[in-house]
PDB file of C-alpha atoms in Angstrom:
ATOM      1  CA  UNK A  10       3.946  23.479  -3.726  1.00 95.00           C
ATOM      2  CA  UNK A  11       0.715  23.937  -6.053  1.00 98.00           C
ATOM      3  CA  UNK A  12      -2.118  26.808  -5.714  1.00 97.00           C
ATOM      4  CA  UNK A  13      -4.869  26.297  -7.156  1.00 97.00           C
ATOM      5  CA  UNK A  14      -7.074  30.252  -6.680  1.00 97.00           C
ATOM      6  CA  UNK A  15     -10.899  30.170  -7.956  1.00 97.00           C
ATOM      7  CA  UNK A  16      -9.747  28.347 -11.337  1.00 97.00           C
ATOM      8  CA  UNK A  17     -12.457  27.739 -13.566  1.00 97.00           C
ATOM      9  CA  UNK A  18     -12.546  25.958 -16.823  1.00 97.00           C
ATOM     10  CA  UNK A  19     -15.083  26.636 -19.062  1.00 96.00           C
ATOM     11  CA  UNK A  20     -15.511  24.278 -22.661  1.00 91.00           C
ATOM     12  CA  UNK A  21     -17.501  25.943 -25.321  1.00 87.00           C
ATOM     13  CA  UNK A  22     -18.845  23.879 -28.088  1.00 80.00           C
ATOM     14  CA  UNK A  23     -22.165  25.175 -29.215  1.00 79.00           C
ATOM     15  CA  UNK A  24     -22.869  25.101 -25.704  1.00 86.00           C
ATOM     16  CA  UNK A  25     -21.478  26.346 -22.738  1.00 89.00           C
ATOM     17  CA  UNK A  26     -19.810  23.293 -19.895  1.00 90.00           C
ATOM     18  CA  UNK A  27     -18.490  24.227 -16.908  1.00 92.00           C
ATOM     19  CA  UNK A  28     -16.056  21.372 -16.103  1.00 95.00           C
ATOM     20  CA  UNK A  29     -14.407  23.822 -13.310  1.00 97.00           C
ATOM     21  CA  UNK A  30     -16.206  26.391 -11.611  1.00 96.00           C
ATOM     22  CA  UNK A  31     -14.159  28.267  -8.711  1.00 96.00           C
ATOM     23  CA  UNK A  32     -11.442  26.032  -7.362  1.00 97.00           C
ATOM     24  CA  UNK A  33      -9.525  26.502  -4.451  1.00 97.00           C
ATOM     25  CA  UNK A  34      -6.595  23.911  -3.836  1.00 96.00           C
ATOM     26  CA  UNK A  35      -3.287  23.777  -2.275  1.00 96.00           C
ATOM     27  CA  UNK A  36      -1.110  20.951  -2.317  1.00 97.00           C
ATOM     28  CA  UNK A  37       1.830  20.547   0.125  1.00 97.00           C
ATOM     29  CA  UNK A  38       5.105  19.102  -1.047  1.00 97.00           C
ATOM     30  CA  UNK A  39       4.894  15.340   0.153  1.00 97.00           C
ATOM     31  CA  UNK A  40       1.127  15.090   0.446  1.00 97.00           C
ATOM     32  CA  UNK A  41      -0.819  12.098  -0.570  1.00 97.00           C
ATOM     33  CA  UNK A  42      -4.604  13.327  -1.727  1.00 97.00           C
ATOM     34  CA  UNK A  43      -7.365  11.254  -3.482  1.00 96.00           C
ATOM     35  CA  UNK A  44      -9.456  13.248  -5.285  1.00 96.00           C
ATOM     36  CA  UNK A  45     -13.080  11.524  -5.696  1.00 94.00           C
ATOM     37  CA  UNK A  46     -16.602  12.205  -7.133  1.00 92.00           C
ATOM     38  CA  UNK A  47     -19.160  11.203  -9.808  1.00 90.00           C
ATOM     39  CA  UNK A  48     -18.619  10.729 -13.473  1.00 89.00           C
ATOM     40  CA  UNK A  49     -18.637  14.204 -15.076  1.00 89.00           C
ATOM     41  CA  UNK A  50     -17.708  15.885 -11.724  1.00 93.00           C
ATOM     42  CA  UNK A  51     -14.406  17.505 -12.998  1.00 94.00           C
ATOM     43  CA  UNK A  52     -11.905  15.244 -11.451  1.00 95.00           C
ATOM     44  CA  UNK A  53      -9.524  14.454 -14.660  1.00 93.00           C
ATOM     45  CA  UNK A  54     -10.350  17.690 -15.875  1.00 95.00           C
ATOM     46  CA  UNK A  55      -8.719  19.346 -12.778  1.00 97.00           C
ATOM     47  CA  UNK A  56      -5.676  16.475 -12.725  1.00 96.00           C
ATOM     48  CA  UNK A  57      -5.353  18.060 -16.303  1.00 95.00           C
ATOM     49  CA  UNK A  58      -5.309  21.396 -15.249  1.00 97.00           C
ATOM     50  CA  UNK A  59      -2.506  20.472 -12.232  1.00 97.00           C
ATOM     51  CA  UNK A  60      -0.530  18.624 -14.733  1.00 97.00           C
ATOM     52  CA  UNK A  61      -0.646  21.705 -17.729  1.00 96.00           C
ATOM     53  CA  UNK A  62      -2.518  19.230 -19.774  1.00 94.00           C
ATOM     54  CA  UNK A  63      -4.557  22.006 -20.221  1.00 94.00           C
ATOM     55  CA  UNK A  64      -5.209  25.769 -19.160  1.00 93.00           C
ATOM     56  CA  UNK A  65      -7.249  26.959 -16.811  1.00 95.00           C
ATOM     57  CA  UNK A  66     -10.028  29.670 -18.169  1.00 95.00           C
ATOM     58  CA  UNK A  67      -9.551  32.078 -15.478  1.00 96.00           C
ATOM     59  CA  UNK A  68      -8.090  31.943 -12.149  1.00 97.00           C
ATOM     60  CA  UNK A  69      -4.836  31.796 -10.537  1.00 97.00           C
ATOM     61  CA  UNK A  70      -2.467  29.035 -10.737  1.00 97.00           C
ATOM     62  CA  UNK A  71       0.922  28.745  -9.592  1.00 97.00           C
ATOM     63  CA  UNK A  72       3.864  26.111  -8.586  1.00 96.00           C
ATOM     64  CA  UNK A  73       5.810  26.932  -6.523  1.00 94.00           C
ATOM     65  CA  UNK A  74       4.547  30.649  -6.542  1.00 94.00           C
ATOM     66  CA  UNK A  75       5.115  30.853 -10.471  1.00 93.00           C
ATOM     67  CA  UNK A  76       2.055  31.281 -11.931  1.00 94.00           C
ATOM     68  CA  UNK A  77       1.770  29.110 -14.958  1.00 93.00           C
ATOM     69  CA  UNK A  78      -0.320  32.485 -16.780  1.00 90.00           C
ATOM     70  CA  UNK A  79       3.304  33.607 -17.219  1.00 88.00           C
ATOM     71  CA  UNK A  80       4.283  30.384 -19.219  1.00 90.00           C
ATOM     72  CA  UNK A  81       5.091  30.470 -22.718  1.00 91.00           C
ATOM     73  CA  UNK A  82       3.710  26.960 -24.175  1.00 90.00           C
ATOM     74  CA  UNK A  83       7.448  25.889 -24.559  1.00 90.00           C
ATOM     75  CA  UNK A  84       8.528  26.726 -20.799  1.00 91.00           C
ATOM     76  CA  UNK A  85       4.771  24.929 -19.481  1.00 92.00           C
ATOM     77  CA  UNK A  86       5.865  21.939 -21.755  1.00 89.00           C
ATOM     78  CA  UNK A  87       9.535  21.818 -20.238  1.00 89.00           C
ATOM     79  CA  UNK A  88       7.669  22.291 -16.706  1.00 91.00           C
ATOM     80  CA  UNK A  89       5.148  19.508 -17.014  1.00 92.00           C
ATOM     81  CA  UNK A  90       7.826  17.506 -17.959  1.00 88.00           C
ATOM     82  CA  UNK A  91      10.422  18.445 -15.288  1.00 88.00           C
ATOM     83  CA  UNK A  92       7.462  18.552 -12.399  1.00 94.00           C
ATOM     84  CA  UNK A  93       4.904  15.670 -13.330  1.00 95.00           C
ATOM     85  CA  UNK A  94       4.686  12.195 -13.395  1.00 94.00           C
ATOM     86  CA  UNK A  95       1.225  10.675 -15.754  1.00 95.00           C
ATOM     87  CA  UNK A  96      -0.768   7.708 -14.598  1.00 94.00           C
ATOM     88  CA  UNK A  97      -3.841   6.493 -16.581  1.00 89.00           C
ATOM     89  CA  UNK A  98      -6.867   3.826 -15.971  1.00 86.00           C
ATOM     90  CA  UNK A  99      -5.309   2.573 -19.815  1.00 87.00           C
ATOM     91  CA  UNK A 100      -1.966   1.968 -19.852  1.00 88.00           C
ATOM     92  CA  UNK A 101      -0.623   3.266 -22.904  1.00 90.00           C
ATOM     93  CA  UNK A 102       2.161   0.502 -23.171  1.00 94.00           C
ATOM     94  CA  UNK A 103       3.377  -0.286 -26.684  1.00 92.00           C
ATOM     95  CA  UNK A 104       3.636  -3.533 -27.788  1.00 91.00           C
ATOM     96  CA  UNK A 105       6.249  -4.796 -29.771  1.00 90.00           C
ATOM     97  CA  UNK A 106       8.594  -2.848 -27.604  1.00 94.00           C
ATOM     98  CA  UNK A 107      10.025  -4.211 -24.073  1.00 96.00           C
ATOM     99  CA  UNK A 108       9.448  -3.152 -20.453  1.00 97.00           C
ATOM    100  CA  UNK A 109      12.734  -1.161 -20.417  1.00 97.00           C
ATOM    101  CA  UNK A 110      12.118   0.171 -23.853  1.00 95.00           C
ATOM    102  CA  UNK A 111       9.006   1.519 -22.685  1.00 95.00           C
ATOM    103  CA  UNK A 112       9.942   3.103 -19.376  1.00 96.00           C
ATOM    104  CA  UNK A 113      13.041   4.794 -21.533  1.00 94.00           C
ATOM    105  CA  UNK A 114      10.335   6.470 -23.602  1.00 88.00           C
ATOM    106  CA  UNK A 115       8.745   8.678 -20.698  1.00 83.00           C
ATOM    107  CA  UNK A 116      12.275  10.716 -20.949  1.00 86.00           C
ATOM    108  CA  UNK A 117      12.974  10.505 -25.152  1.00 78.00           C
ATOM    109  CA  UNK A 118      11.794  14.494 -25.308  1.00 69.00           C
ATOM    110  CA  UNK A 119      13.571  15.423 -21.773  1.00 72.00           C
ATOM    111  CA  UNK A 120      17.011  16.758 -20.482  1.00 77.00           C
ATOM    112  CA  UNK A 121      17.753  13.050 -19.658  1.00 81.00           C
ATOM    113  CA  UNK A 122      21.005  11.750 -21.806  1.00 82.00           C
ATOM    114  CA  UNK A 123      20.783   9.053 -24.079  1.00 82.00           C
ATOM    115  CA  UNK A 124      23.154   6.868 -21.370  1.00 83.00           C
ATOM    116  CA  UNK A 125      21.500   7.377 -18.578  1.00 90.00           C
ATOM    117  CA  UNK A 126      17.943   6.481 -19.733  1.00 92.00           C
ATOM    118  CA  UNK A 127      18.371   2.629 -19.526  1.00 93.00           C
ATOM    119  CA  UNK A 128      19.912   3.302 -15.734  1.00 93.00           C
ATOM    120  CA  UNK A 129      17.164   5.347 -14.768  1.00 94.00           C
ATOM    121  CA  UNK A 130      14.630   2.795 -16.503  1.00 95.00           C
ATOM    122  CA  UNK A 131      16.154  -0.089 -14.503  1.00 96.00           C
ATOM    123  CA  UNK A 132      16.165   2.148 -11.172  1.00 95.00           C
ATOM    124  CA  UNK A 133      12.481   2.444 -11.711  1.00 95.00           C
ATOM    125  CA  UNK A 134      11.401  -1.004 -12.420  1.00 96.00           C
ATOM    126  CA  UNK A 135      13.298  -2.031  -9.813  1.00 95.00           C
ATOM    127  CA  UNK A 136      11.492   0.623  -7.385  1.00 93.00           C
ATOM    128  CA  UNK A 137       8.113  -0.963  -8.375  1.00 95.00           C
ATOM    129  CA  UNK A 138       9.392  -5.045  -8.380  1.00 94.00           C
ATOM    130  CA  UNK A 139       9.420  -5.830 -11.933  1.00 95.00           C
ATOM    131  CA  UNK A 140      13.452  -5.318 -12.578  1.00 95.00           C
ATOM    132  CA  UNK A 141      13.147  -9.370 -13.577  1.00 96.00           C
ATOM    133  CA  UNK A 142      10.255  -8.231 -16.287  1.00 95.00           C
ATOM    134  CA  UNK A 143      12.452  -5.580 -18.149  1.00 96.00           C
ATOM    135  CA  UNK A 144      13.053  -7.621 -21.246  1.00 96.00           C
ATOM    136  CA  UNK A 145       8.978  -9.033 -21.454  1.00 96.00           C
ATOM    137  CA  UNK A 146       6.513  -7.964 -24.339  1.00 95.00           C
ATOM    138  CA  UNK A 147       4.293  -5.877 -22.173  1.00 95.00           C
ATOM    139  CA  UNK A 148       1.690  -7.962 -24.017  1.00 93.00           C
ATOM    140  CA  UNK A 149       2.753 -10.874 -21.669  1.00 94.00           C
ATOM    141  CA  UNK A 150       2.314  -9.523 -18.850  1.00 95.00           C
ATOM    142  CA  UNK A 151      -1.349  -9.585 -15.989  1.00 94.00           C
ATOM    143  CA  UNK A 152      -2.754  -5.594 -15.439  1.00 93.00           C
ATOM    144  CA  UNK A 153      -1.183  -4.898 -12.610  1.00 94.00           C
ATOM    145  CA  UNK A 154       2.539  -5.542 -14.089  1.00 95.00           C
ATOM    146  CA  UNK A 155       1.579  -3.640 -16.688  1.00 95.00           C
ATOM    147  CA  UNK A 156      -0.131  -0.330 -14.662  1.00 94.00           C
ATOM    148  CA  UNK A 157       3.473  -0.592 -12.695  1.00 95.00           C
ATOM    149  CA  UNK A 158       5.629  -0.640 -15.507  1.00 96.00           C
ATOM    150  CA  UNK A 159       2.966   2.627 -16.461  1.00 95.00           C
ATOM    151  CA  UNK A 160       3.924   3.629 -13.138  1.00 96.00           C
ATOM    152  CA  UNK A 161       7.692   2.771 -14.040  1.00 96.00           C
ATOM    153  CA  UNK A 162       7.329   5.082 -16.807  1.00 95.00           C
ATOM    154  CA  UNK A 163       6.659   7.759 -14.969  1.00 95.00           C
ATOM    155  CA  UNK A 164       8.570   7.632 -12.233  1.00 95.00           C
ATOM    156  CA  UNK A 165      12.238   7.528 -14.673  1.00 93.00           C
ATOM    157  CA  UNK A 166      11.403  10.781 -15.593  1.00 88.00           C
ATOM    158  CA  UNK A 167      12.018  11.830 -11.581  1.00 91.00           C
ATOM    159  CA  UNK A 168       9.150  13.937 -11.063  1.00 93.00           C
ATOM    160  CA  UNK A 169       8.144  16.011  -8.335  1.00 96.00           C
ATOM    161  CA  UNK A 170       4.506  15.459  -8.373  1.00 97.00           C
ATOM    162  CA  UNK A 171       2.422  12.029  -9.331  1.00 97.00           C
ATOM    163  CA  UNK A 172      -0.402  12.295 -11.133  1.00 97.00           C
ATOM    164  CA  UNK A 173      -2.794   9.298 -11.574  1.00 96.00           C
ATOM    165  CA  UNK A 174      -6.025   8.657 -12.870  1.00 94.00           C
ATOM    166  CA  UNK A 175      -7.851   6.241 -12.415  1.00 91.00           C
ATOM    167  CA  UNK A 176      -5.242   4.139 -11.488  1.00 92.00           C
ATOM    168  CA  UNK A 177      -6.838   0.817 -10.195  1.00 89.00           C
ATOM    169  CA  UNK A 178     -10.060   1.692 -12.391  1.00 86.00           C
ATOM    170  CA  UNK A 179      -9.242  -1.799 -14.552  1.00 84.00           C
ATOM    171  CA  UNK A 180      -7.559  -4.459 -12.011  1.00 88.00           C
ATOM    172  CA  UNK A 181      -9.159  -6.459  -9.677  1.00 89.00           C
ATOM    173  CA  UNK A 182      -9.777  -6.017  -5.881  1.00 89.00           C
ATOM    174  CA  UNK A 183      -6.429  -8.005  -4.583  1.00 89.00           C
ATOM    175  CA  UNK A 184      -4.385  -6.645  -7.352  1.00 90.00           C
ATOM    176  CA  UNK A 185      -5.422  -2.873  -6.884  1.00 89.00           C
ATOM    177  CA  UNK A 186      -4.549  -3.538  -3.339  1.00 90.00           C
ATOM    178  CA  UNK A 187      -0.746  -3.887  -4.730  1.00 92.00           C
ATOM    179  CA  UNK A 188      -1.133  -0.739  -6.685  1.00 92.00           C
ATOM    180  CA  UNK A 189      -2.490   1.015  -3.327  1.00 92.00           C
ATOM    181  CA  UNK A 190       0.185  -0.416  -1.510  1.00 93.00           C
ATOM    182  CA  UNK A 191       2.875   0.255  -3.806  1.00 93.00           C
ATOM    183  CA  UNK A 192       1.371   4.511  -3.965  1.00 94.00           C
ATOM    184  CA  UNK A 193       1.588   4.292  -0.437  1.00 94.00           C
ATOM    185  CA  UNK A 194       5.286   3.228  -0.567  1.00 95.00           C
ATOM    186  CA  UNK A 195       6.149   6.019  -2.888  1.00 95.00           C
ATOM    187  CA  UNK A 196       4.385   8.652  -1.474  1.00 95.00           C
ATOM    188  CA  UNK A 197       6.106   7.476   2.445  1.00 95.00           C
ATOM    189  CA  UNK A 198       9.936   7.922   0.422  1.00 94.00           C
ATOM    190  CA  UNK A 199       8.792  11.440   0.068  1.00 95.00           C
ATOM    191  CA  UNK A 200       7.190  11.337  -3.496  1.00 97.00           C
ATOM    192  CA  UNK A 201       3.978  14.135  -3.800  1.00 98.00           C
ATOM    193  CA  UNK A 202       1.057  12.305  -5.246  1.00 98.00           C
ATOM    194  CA  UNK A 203      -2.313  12.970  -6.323  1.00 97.00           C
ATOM    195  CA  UNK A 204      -4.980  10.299  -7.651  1.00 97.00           C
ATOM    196  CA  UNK A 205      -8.641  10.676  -8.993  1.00 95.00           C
ATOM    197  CA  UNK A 206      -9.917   7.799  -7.909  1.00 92.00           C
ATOM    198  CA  UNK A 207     -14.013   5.998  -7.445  1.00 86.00           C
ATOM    199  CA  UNK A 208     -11.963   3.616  -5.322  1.00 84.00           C
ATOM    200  CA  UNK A 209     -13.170   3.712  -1.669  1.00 84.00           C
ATOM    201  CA  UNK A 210     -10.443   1.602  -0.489  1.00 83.00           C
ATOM    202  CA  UNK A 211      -7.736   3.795  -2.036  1.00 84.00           C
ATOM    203  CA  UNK A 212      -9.402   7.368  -0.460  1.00 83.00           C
ATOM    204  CA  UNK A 213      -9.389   5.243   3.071  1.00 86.00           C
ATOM    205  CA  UNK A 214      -5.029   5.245   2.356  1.00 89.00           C
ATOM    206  CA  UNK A 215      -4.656   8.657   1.512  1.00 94.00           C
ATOM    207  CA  UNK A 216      -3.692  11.422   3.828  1.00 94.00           C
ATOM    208  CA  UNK A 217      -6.483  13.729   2.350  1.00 95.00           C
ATOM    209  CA  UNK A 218      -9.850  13.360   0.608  1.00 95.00           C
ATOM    210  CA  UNK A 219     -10.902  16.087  -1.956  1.00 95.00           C
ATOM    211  CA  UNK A 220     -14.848  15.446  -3.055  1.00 94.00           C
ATOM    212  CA  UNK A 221     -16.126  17.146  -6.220  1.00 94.00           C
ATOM    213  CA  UNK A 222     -19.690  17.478  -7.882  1.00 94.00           C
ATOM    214  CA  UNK A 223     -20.619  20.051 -10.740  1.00 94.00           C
ATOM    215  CA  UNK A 224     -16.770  21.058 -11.038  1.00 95.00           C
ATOM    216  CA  UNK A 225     -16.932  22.195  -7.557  1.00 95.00           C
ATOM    217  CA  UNK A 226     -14.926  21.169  -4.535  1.00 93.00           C
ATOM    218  CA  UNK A 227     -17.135  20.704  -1.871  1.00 88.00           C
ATOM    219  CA  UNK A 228     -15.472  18.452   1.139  1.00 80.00           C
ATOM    220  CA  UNK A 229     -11.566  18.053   2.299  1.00 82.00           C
ATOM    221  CA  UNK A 230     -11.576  15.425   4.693  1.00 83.00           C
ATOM    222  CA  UNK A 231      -8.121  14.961   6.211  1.00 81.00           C
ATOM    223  CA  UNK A 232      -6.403  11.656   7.977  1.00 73.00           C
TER     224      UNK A 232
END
């Protein structure tokens, strides 16, 4: 499904950081992988570069044997938004504006029609349990409602591929469980998924451990 062939990514600022350096990754359709590592190790930066956050500085990648080099930045946008799903550690919820309101905003700049947004909102609060939430200031509700209503958010959109950072990086131990749990239920419908992760407990769920250090990838450990 994705192909990740000796991608680097190199940041020059005065100085010269190599957040990448030589990455080899595949990604099967229906895979569940935790990526893991120190701070500063590359992680986000190559969840970035699988979600065309940003471009790789040399390498091949391709999806679904297009490679993404061939992208003009219009088709890449309409592909990230077709393909991927964002997660974050911060939930990026606005306040003042309901549940449903903000799960409808994840497809505003999509194909999606104006009708169908609110079904397709509802659809995907009700996938992650908060259906009975969808009218709540996001302001009222604990972290974990709010990181599934992110989750909400980006599951509306119907993507192929899951990408999540961080997710359980602000909740505590028994509600990150729920988060786990509820990954684990989305990934076992079908849904591709990959999270960056310091969370032991979350790599232990996965079907496949990627470790990083220095932008490298240096151990695949498979369940």
């Amino acid at each position: 499904m994705l192909a990740l062939e000796g991608v680097s990514k190199v940041y020059r600022d005065g100085v010269e950081i190599r957040a990448l350096w030589n990455v080899d990754l595949t990604v099967e359709e229906g895979e569940f992988i935790a990526v893991m590592g120190p701070s500063g190790s590359g992680k986000s930066t190559l969840l970035n570069v699988i979600g065309l956050l940003d471009h790789p500085t040399s390498g091949a990648y391709r999806i679904r044997g297009v490679d993404v080099a061939d992208l003009d930045d219009r088709s890449r946008s309409a592909a990230r938004g077709q393909l991927f799903g964002f997660v974050f550690q911060a939930y990026h919820l606005l306040a003042g504006r309901s549940v449903v309101e903000n799960v409808e905003l994840s497809m505003v700049y999509g194909p999606v029609p104006t009708r169908a947004r609110r079904h397709r909102a509802l659809d995907a609060l009700e996938r992650v349990g908060l259906a009975a939430r969808r009218h709540s200031d996001p302001r009222k509700l604990s972290g974990g409602e709010r990181q599934r209503v992110a989750i909400a958010r980006a599951l509306a959109a119907r993507p192929a591929v899951l990408l999540c950072d961080e997710p359980t990086g602000n909740l505590d131990s028994a509600t990150a469980e729920g988060i786990i749990t509820l990954l684990g239920s989305l990934n076992a419908d079908g849904l591709t998924i990959i999270v960056v992760t310091h969370d032991p407990d979350v790599a232990g769920r996965v079907g496949r451990t990627v470790e990083m250090r220095d932008g490298r990838l240096t151990v695949t450990t498979r369940r």
